[in-house]
CSV table of C-alpha atoms and ligand atoms in Angstrom, one decimal:
chain,number,residue,atom,x,y,z
A,3,MET,CA,0.0,0.0,0.0
A,4,LYS,CA,1.2,3.4,-0.9
A,5,LYS,CA,0.0,6.1,1.5
A,6,PRO,CA,-0.1,9.8,0.8
A,7,PHE,CA,1.9,12.0,3.2
A,8,VAL,CA,-1.2,14.2,3.6
A,9,SER,CA,-4.7,13.3,4.8
A,10,LEU,CA,-7.9,14.3,3.1
A,11,GLU,CA,-8.6,16.8,5.8
A,12,GLN,CA,-5.2,18.4,5.5
A,13,LEU,CA,-5.6,18.5,1.7
A,14,GLN,CA,-9.0,20.1,1.9
A,15,GLU,CA,-7.5,22.9,3.9
A,16,ILE,CA,-4.5,23.3,1.5
A,17,VAL,CA,-6.7,23.5,-1.6
A,18,LYS,CA,-8.5,26.5,-0.1
A,19,ASP,CA,-5.2,28.4,-0.4
A,20,TYR,CA,-3.8,26.9,-3.5
A,21,PRO,CA,-6.1,25.8,-6.4
A,22,THR,CA,-5.4,22.4,-8.0
A,23,PRO,CA,-3.4,21.3,-9.7
A,24,PHE,CA,-0.2,21.8,-7.8
A,25,HIS,CA,2.9,19.8,-6.7
A,26,LEU,CA,3.1,19.3,-3.0
A,27,TYR,CA,6.4,18.4,-1.3
A,28,ASP,CA,6.9,16.9,2.1
A,29,GLU,CA,9.7,18.7,4.1
A,30,HIS,CA,9.8,16.1,6.8
A,31,GLY,CA,10.2,13.2,4.3
A,32,ILE,CA,12.9,15.0,2.4
A,33,ARG,CA,14.9,15.9,5.5
A,34,ALA,CA,14.6,12.4,7.1
A,35,ASN,CA,15.7,10.7,3.8
A,36,ALA,CA,18.7,13.0,3.4
A,37,ARG,CA,19.7,12.3,7.0
A,38,ALA,CA,19.4,8.5,6.4
A,39,LEU,CA,21.6,8.8,3.3
A,40,ASN,CA,24.3,10.8,5.2
A,41,GLN,CA,24.1,8.3,8.1
A,42,ALA,CA,24.5,5.4,5.7
A,43,PHE,CA,27.8,6.9,4.4
A,44,SER,CA,29.0,8.4,7.6
A,45,TRP,CA,31.8,5.8,7.7
A,46,ASN,CA,33.4,7.8,4.9
A,47,PRO,CA,34.6,11.1,6.3
A,48,GLY,CA,34.6,13.0,3.0
A,49,PHE,CA,31.2,11.8,1.9
A,50,LYS,CA,28.9,14.3,0.2
A,51,GLU,CA,25.6,14.0,-1.7
A,52,TYR,CA,25.4,16.5,-4.6
A,53,PHE,CA,21.7,16.7,-5.3
A,54,ALA,CA,21.0,16.4,-9.0
A,55,VAL,CA,19.3,19.8,-9.5
A,56,LYS,CA,17.5,18.7,-12.7
A,57,ALA,CA,15.2,16.5,-10.7
A,58,THR,CA,13.6,19.3,-8.7
A,59,PRO,CA,15.1,22.7,-9.6
A,60,ASN,CA,13.3,24.7,-6.9
A,61,PRO,CA,15.4,27.1,-4.8
A,62,GLN,CA,13.6,26.3,-1.5
A,63,ILE,CA,14.1,22.6,-2.1
A,64,LEU,CA,17.8,23.2,-2.8
A,65,LYS,CA,18.2,25.3,0.4
A,66,LEU,CA,16.5,22.7,2.5
A,67,LEU,CA,18.9,20.0,1.2
A,68,HIS,CA,21.8,22.5,1.7
A,69,GLU,CA,20.8,22.6,5.4
A,70,GLU,CA,21.0,18.8,5.5
A,71,GLY,CA,24.6,19.0,4.3
A,72,CYS,CA,24.0,18.4,0.6
A,73,GLY,CA,25.7,20.0,-2.3
A,74,VAL,CA,24.4,20.3,-5.9
A,75,ASP,CA,25.0,18.5,-9.1
A,76,CYS,CA,24.5,20.9,-12.1
A,77,SER,CA,24.6,20.2,-15.8
A,78,SER,CA,23.6,23.5,-17.3
A,79,LEU,CA,24.2,27.3,-17.1
A,80,THR,CA,20.9,28.0,-15.3
A,81,GLU,CA,21.4,25.2,-12.8
A,82,LEU,CA,24.8,26.7,-12.0
A,83,MET,CA,23.2,30.2,-11.7
A,84,MET,CA,20.4,28.9,-9.5
A,85,SER,CA,22.8,27.0,-7.2
A,86,ASP,CA,25.0,30.1,-6.9
A,87,ARG,CA,22.0,32.2,-6.0
A,88,CYS,CA,20.9,29.6,-3.4
A,89,GLY,CA,24.2,30.0,-1.6
A,90,PHE,CA,26.1,26.9,-2.7
A,91,LYS,CA,29.9,27.6,-2.7
A,92,GLY,CA,32.6,26.1,-4.9
A,93,GLY,CA,33.3,22.8,-3.3
A,94,GLU,CA,29.5,22.2,-2.9
A,95,ILE,CA,28.9,22.3,-6.6
A,96,MET,CA,29.6,19.4,-9.0
A,97,PHE,CA,29.4,20.2,-12.7
A,98,SER,CA,28.5,16.9,-14.5
A,99,SER,CA,27.5,18.0,-17.9
A,100,ASN,CA,27.9,16.7,-21.4
A,101,ASP,CA,28.1,18.3,-24.9
A,102,THR,CA,29.1,21.3,-22.8
A,103,PRO,CA,28.9,24.9,-24.2
A,104,ALA,CA,32.0,27.0,-23.4
A,105,GLU,CA,30.1,29.5,-21.3
A,106,GLU,CA,29.1,26.8,-18.9
A,107,PHE,CA,32.7,25.8,-18.2
A,108,VAL,CA,33.5,29.4,-17.7
A,109,LEU,CA,30.8,29.9,-15.0
A,110,ALA,CA,31.6,26.5,-13.4
A,111,ASP,CA,35.2,27.6,-13.1
A,112,GLN,CA,34.3,31.0,-11.8
A,113,LEU,CA,32.1,29.4,-9.1
A,114,GLY,CA,34.9,27.0,-8.2
A,115,ALA,CA,32.7,24.0,-9.0
A,116,THR,CA,34.3,20.6,-9.4
A,117,ILE,CA,34.2,19.9,-13.1
A,118,ASN,CA,33.5,16.4,-14.3
A,119,LEU,CA,34.6,15.9,-17.9
A,120,ASP,CA,32.4,13.9,-20.1
A,121,ASP,CA,34.8,13.4,-23.0
A,122,ILE,CA,38.6,13.3,-23.6
A,123,THR,CA,38.3,16.1,-26.1
A,124,HIS,CA,36.9,18.3,-23.4
A,125,ILE,CA,40.4,18.5,-21.8
A,126,ASP,CA,41.7,20.7,-24.6
A,127,PHE,CA,38.4,22.5,-25.0
A,128,LEU,CA,38.4,23.4,-21.3
A,129,GLN,CA,42.0,24.4,-21.3
A,130,LYS,CA,41.3,26.7,-24.3
A,131,THR,CA,38.1,28.0,-22.8
A,132,ILE,CA,39.2,28.9,-19.3
A,133,GLY,CA,42.9,29.2,-19.9
A,134,HIS,CA,44.0,26.5,-17.5
A,135,ILE,CA,43.1,23.1,-16.1
A,136,PRO,CA,41.7,23.2,-12.5
A,137,LYS,CA,43.8,21.5,-9.8
A,138,LYS,CA,40.8,19.3,-8.9
A,139,ILE,CA,39.1,17.6,-11.8
A,140,SER,CA,37.0,14.5,-12.5
A,141,CYS,CA,36.3,12.3,-15.5
A,142,ARG,CA,33.2,10.3,-16.3
A,143,PHE,CA,33.9,6.7,-17.1
A,144,ASN,CA,31.7,4.6,-19.4
A,145,PRO,CA,32.8,0.9,-19.5
A,146,GLY,CA,30.5,0.1,-22.4
A,147,GLY,CA,28.7,-3.2,-22.9
A,148,THR,CA,25.7,-4.0,-20.7
A,149,PHE,CA,25.4,-3.8,-17.0
A,150,THR,CA,23.4,-6.5,-15.2
A,151,LEU,CA,22.8,-7.5,-11.7
A,152,GLY,CA,21.0,-10.4,-9.9
A,153,GLU,CA,19.9,-12.8,-12.6
A,154,SER,CA,16.8,-14.9,-11.6
A,155,LYS,CA,14.1,-16.8,-13.5
A,156,GLU,CA,12.2,-13.5,-13.8
A,157,GLY,CA,15.2,-11.9,-15.5
A,158,PHE,CA,17.7,-9.4,-14.3
A,159,GLN,CA,17.0,-7.3,-11.3
A,160,VAL,CA,19.0,-4.5,-12.9
A,161,MET,CA,19.9,-4.2,-16.6
A,162,ASP,CA,21.1,-1.2,-18.5
A,163,ASN,CA,23.2,-0.5,-21.6
A,164,PRO,CA,26.2,1.8,-20.9
A,165,GLY,CA,27.4,0.8,-24.4
A,166,ASP,CA,24.5,2.7,-25.9
A,167,ALA,CA,24.8,5.7,-23.7
A,168,LYS,CA,26.4,8.9,-25.0
A,169,TYR,CA,28.1,9.7,-21.8
A,170,GLY,CA,31.7,9.3,-20.6
A,171,LEU,CA,35.1,8.1,-21.6
A,172,THR,CA,36.2,4.6,-22.5
A,173,ARG,CA,38.6,2.7,-20.3
A,174,PRO,CA,41.7,3.4,-22.4
A,175,GLN,CA,40.6,7.1,-22.7
A,176,MET,CA,40.5,7.3,-18.9
A,177,THR,CA,44.2,6.4,-18.7
A,178,GLU,CA,45.1,8.9,-21.5
A,179,ALA,CA,42.9,11.6,-20.0
A,180,PHE,CA,44.5,11.3,-16.5
A,181,ARG,CA,48.0,11.4,-18.0
A,182,ARG,CA,47.1,14.5,-20.1
A,183,LEU,CA,45.4,16.3,-17.2
A,184,LYS,CA,48.4,15.6,-15.0
A,185,GLU,CA,50.7,17.1,-17.5
A,186,LEU,CA,48.5,20.2,-17.7
A,187,GLY,CA,48.6,20.7,-13.9
A,188,ALA,CA,45.8,18.7,-12.4
A,189,GLU,CA,46.6,17.5,-8.9
A,190,GLU,CA,43.5,15.9,-7.5
A,191,PHE,CA,41.5,13.4,-9.5
A,192,GLY,CA,38.0,12.0,-9.4
A,193,ILE,CA,36.2,9.2,-11.2
A,194,HIS,CA,32.5,9.3,-12.0
A,195,ALA,CA,30.1,6.7,-13.6
A,196,PHE,CA,26.4,6.3,-14.0
A,197,LEU,CA,25.7,2.8,-15.3
A,198,ALA,CA,22.0,2.2,-14.6
A,199,SER,CA,18.9,4.3,-13.9
A,200,ASN,CA,16.2,4.0,-11.3
A,201,THR,CA,17.6,0.7,-9.9
A,202,LEU,CA,15.6,-1.2,-7.3
A,203,SER,CA,18.4,-3.2,-5.8
A,204,ASN,CA,20.6,-2.7,-2.8
A,205,ASP,CA,23.4,-4.2,-4.9
A,206,TYR,CA,23.6,-1.5,-7.6
A,207,TYR,CA,25.8,1.0,-5.7
A,208,PRO,CA,28.1,-1.7,-4.2
A,209,ALA,CA,28.6,-3.2,-7.7
A,210,LEU,CA,29.2,0.1,-9.3
A,211,ALA,CA,31.5,1.1,-6.4
A,212,ALA,CA,33.6,-2.1,-6.9
A,213,ILE,CA,34.0,-1.3,-10.6
A,214,LEU,CA,35.0,2.3,-9.9
A,215,PHE,CA,37.3,1.3,-7.0
A,216,GLN,CA,39.1,-1.3,-9.1
A,217,THR,CA,39.4,1.3,-11.9
A,218,ALA,CA,40.8,3.9,-9.5
A,219,VAL,CA,43.5,1.5,-8.3
A,220,GLU,CA,44.5,0.7,-11.9
A,221,LEU,CA,44.5,4.4,-12.9
A,222,LYS,CA,46.6,5.3,-9.9
A,223,ASN,CA,49.1,2.5,-10.8
A,224,GLU,CA,49.2,3.4,-14.5
A,225,THR,CA,49.3,7.2,-14.3
A,226,GLY,CA,50.4,8.1,-10.7
A,227,ALA,CA,47.4,10.3,-10.5
A,228,HIS,CA,46.3,11.2,-6.9
A,229,ILE,CA,42.7,10.1,-6.8
A,230,THR,CA,40.9,11.9,-4.0
A,231,PHE,CA,37.2,11.3,-4.8
A,232,ILE,CA,34.9,8.8,-6.4
A,233,ASN,CA,31.5,9.8,-7.6
A,234,LEU,CA,28.8,7.1,-7.6
A,235,SER,CA,26.4,9.6,-9.3
A,236,GLY,CA,22.7,8.8,-9.5
A,237,GLY,CA,20.7,5.7,-10.3
A,238,VAL,CA,19.4,4.6,-6.9
A,239,GLY,CA,15.7,4.3,-7.6
A,240,VAL,CA,12.4,4.4,-5.9
A,241,PRO,CA,9.4,2.0,-6.0
A,242,TYR,CA,6.8,3.7,-8.2
A,243,ARG,CA,4.6,0.6,-8.0
A,244,PRO,CA,3.0,-0.4,-4.7
A,245,ASP,CA,4.3,-4.0,-5.0
A,246,GLN,CA,7.9,-3.0,-5.5
A,247,PRO,CA,10.3,-3.2,-2.6
A,248,ALA,CA,12.1,0.1,-1.6
A,249,ASN,CA,15.9,0.3,-1.5
A,250,ASP,CA,17.4,0.3,2.0
A,251,ILE,CA,20.0,3.1,2.0
A,252,ALA,CA,21.7,1.7,5.2
A,253,VAL,CA,22.2,-1.7,3.5
A,254,ILE,CA,23.5,0.1,0.3
A,255,GLY,CA,26.0,2.2,2.4
A,256,GLU,CA,27.2,-0.9,4.1
A,257,GLY,CA,27.7,-2.7,0.8
A,258,VAL,CA,29.7,0.2,-0.5
A,259,ARG,CA,31.8,0.2,2.7
A,260,ARG,CA,32.7,-3.5,2.2
A,261,ALA,CA,33.8,-2.8,-1.4
A,262,TYR,CA,35.9,0.1,-0.1
A,263,GLU,CA,37.6,-2.0,2.5
A,264,ASP,CA,38.2,-4.9,0.1
A,265,ILE,CA,39.6,-2.8,-2.8
A,266,LEU,CA,40.7,0.7,-1.9
A,267,VAL,CA,42.0,0.2,1.6
A,268,PRO,CA,44.5,-2.6,0.7
A,269,ALA,CA,45.7,-0.4,-2.2
A,270,GLY,CA,46.6,2.4,0.2
A,271,MET,CA,43.7,4.5,-1.0
A,272,GLY,CA,41.7,4.5,2.3
A,273,ASP,CA,41.5,8.3,2.2
A,274,VAL,CA,39.3,8.6,-0.9
A,275,SER,CA,36.1,10.6,-0.4
A,276,LEU,CA,32.9,9.3,-1.9
A,277,CYS,CA,30.1,11.3,-3.4
A,278,THR,CA,26.7,10.7,-4.8
A,279,GLU,CA,24.5,12.7,-7.2
A,280,LEU,CA,21.2,11.3,-6.4
A,281,GLY,CA,18.1,13.1,-7.7
A,282,ARG,CA,15.1,10.7,-7.9
A,283,PHE,CA,16.0,9.0,-4.6
A,284,MET,CA,16.2,12.3,-2.8
A,285,LEU,CA,12.9,13.7,-3.9
A,286,ALA,CA,10.5,11.5,-5.9
A,287,PRO,CA,8.6,9.9,-3.0
A,288,TYR,CA,8.3,13.3,-1.3
A,289,GLY,CA,6.2,14.9,-4.0
A,290,HIS,CA,2.6,14.5,-4.9
A,291,LEU,CA,0.8,16.0,-7.8
A,292,VAL,CA,-2.6,17.0,-6.4
A,293,THR,CA,-5.5,17.3,-8.9
A,294,THR,CA,-9.3,17.5,-8.9
A,295,VAL,CA,-11.6,15.3,-10.9
A,296,LEU,CA,-13.4,17.6,-13.4
A,297,HIS,CA,-15.3,15.1,-15.6
A,298,GLN,CA,-16.3,11.5,-16.0
A,299,LYS,CA,-16.8,10.3,-19.5
A,300,HIS,CA,-18.4,7.0,-20.5
A,301,THR,CA,-17.6,6.0,-24.1
A,302,HIS,CA,-15.6,3.0,-25.4
A,303,LYS,CA,-13.8,3.2,-22.1
A,304,GLU,CA,-14.4,4.8,-18.7
A,305,TYR,CA,-12.5,8.1,-18.4
A,306,ILE,CA,-11.8,10.3,-15.4
A,307,GLY,CA,-10.8,13.8,-16.5
A,308,VAL,CA,-8.6,15.7,-14.0
A,309,ASP,CA,-7.4,19.3,-14.0
A,310,ALA,CA,-3.7,18.3,-14.2
A,311,CYS,CA,-2.3,17.1,-17.5
A,312,ALA,CA,1.0,15.8,-19.0
A,313,ALA,CA,2.3,19.4,-18.9
A,314,ASN,CA,2.5,19.0,-15.1
A,315,LEU,CA,3.8,15.4,-15.2
A,316,MET,CA,5.3,14.1,-18.4
A,317,ARG,CA,6.6,10.7,-17.3
A,318,PRO,CA,3.4,8.6,-18.0
A,319,ALA,CA,3.0,10.2,-21.4
A,320,ILE,CA,6.5,9.8,-22.6
A,321,TYR,CA,7.8,6.7,-20.9
A,322,GLY,CA,4.5,5.0,-20.0
A,323,ALA,CA,5.7,5.4,-16.5
A,324,TYR,CA,3.5,4.1,-13.7
A,325,HIS,CA,2.5,6.6,-11.0
A,326,HIS,CA,0.3,5.4,-8.2
A,327,ILE,CA,-2.9,7.2,-7.7
A,328,THR,CA,-4.8,7.6,-4.4
A,329,VAL,CA,-8.4,8.8,-4.5
A,330,MET,CA,-8.4,10.9,-1.3
A,331,GLY,CA,-10.9,9.8,1.3
A,332,LYS,CA,-11.4,6.4,-0.4
A,333,GLU,CA,-8.2,4.8,0.7
A,334,THR,CA,-9.9,1.8,2.1
A,335,ALA,CA,-12.7,1.4,-0.5
A,336,PRO,CA,-12.4,-1.5,-2.9
A,337,CYS,CA,-10.6,-0.8,-6.2
A,338,ASP,CA,-13.4,-2.3,-8.3
A,339,HIS,CA,-13.6,0.3,-11.1
A,340,MET,CA,-11.3,0.4,-14.1
A,341,TYR,CA,-10.5,3.9,-15.5
A,342,ASP,CA,-8.2,5.8,-17.7
A,343,VAL,CA,-7.2,8.9,-15.8
A,344,THR,CA,-6.6,11.7,-18.3
A,345,GLY,CA,-5.6,15.3,-18.7
A,346,SER,CA,-6.9,17.8,-21.2
A,347,LEU,CA,-4.1,18.0,-23.8
A,348,CYS,CA,-5.0,17.3,-27.4
A,349,GLU,CA,-2.7,14.3,-27.3
A,350,ASN,CA,-4.0,10.8,-26.6
A,351,SER,CA,-0.8,10.0,-24.6
A,352,ASP,CA,-2.1,12.5,-22.0
A,353,LYS,CA,-3.1,9.8,-19.5
A,354,PHE,CA,-1.9,9.5,-16.0
A,355,ALA,CA,-3.2,5.9,-15.8
A,356,ILE,CA,-4.6,3.4,-18.3
A,357,ASP,CA,-6.9,0.6,-17.2
A,358,ARG,CA,-6.2,1.4,-13.6
A,359,MET,CA,-8.4,-0.2,-10.9
A,360,LEU,CA,-9.6,2.5,-8.5
A,361,PRO,CA,-12.4,3.0,-6.1
A,362,GLU,CA,-15.5,4.6,-7.7
A,363,VAL,CA,-14.5,8.1,-8.5
A,364,GLU,CA,-16.8,11.1,-8.4
A,365,THR,CA,-16.5,14.6,-9.9
A,366,GLY,CA,-14.8,16.8,-7.3
A,367,ASP,CA,-12.7,14.1,-5.8
A,368,LEU,CA,-9.2,15.0,-5.0
A,369,LEU,CA,-6.6,12.7,-6.4
A,370,VAL,CA,-3.0,12.3,-5.3
A,371,ILE,CA,-0.6,11.2,-8.0
A,372,HIS,CA,2.4,9.7,-6.1
A,373,ASP,CA,6.2,10.0,-6.5
A,374,THR,CA,6.2,13.2,-8.5
A,375,GLY,CA,8.9,15.0,-6.5
A,376,ALA,CA,11.6,14.3,-9.1
A,377,HIS,CA,11.2,14.9,-12.8
A,378,GLY,CA,7.7,16.1,-12.2
A,379,HIS,CA,7.3,19.8,-12.2
A,380,ALA,CA,10.9,19.9,-13.6
A,381,MET,CA,9.9,18.3,-16.9
A,382,GLY,CA,6.8,20.5,-17.2
A,383,TYR,CA,6.1,22.3,-20.4
A,384,GLN,CA,3.4,24.5,-21.9
A,385,TYR,CA,2.0,22.6,-24.8
A,386,ASN,CA,-1.6,23.5,-25.6
A,387,GLY,CA,-1.1,26.7,-23.6
A,388,ARG,CA,-1.4,24.6,-20.4
A,389,LEU,CA,0.8,26.4,-17.8
A,390,ARG,CA,3.1,25.0,-15.2
A,391,SER,CA,1.5,24.6,-11.8
A,392,ALA,CA,2.5,26.0,-8.4
A,393,GLU,CA,4.8,24.1,-6.1
A,394,VAL,CA,3.8,24.0,-2.4
A,395,LEU,CA,5.9,22.8,0.6
A,396,LEU,CA,4.2,21.0,3.4
A,397,CYS,CA,6.4,22.2,6.2
A,398,GLU,CA,7.5,20.0,9.2
A,399,ASP,CA,5.1,21.9,11.5
A,400,GLY,CA,2.1,21.1,9.3
A,401,SER,CA,1.9,24.6,7.7
A,402,THR,CA,2.2,25.1,4.0
A,403,ARG,CA,4.4,27.5,2.0
A,404,LEU,CA,4.2,28.5,-1.6
A,405,ILE,CA,7.6,27.8,-3.1
A,406,ARG,CA,6.8,28.5,-6.7
A,407,ARG,CA,3.7,30.3,-8.0
A,408,ALA,CA,1.7,28.9,-10.8
A,409,GLU,CA,2.4,30.4,-14.3
A,410,THR,CA,0.0,33.0,-15.5
A,411,PRO,CA,-1.1,33.7,-19.1
A,412,GLU,CA,1.2,36.8,-18.9
A,413,ASP,CA,4.2,34.5,-18.3
A,414,TYR,CA,3.2,32.4,-21.3
A,415,PHE,CA,2.8,35.5,-23.5
A,416,ALA,CA,6.0,37.2,-22.2
A,417,THR,CA,8.4,35.7,-24.8
A,418,ALA,CA,6.2,36.3,-27.8
A,419,ILE,CA,6.8,39.2,-30.2
A,420,TRP,CA,3.4,40.8,-30.6
A,421,ASP,CA,3.9,43.6,-33.1
B,4,PLP,C1,20.2,12.7,-13.8
B,4,PLP,C2,21.6,12.6,-13.2
B,4,PLP,C3,21.8,12.3,-11.9
B,4,PLP,C4,20.7,11.9,-11.0
B,4,PLP,O1,20.1,10.7,-11.4
B,4,PLP,P1,19.0,10.0,-10.5
B,4,PLP,O2,18.7,8.7,-11.2
B,4,PLP,O3,17.8,11.0,-10.4
B,4,PLP,O4,19.5,9.8,-9.2
B,4,PLP,C5,23.1,12.3,-11.4
B,4,PLP,N1,24.1,12.6,-12.2
B,4,PLP,C6,24.0,13.0,-13.5
B,4,PLP,C7,25.2,13.3,-14.2
B,4,PLP,C8,22.7,13.0,-14.0
B,4,PLP,O5,22.6,13.3,-15.3
């Protein structure tokens, strides 16, 4: 069972202040989860989570994570600018971009961010762009092939295709890159890799860590580079479906610790700091898209029309992603009706759910669409002139705070040339 983090009574009060649809975030859940992550890696003195800004680029969310000791992972100019304005300082900013425009390297360097290079050609590009190579630098590794974990009769627990991914340097390029960077004055090196997305397995990070730790030992031996940090990046997932088991971050941290002691410590690299760039894991479960049922339509199928649409949450429309739906106040009613839950876009993919079993829904019901805290509002767009919704924070004391207002038609018209 997936339970909303608000009750119907709370929500009925909240919608008096903020008309639906809106994204609601749970401060308590966000903080508790960030603390659990930091606790899980507290055995590593240099550990730091750099929150992947793209998941939820809201200044108040970033500040809240900053208070919990997190930095930020940026991959664009505006993400760097937002992080700077939110008060993140040099060492708290990771810049993991790809196909990077020159101006972004310039700003990342000005801010003192740690630059994570996506390609070997970016070494010379960076040198030319900012006039030097930073003393601390990182390279993104892509081992190619496929990455699998935990084969069983049902298939693999985790399977992804780094060989098809546009990111990162090959293994031979890593060696060449470290040699070149060293020649150009780099003194502290990091290694980054992102091999699988939204993993539901406590073994993903430990397996990735083992690969990176082994690679770090080899690179140190081959190039003499002083490797001071290893970045496990993102990829720890969340259970979108109610029957999926959640990851246990304490078990994950312990698994990484074992790999660290098995591989890095014997190689005399027991001072390496670890970092993560989690996005989804940090925010997805702590966001709800709150929407009201506007219409019921009985044609070839049964449709529930709500006031949110794919412009507020794109994942179901573009990936067929499952997002659980709770009909507020009917949590214990039997799910004996089958519905398509749709938005209003002139796009047949604008469906939050297809053939979903729900309790009998009535016009005016409030629906909570779960796990929208990451890549929810962030992926919003304005197709059909549907505007991006407000974002509201449910504070730890039970009060609410508007953390982004809804767009207005004036916002939508502002970039047009009218005459
Ligand atoms: C998207 C992204 C992340 C975050 O990934 P999650 O799966 O949300 O944890 C981390 N690092 C980089 C470079 C990314 O592009």
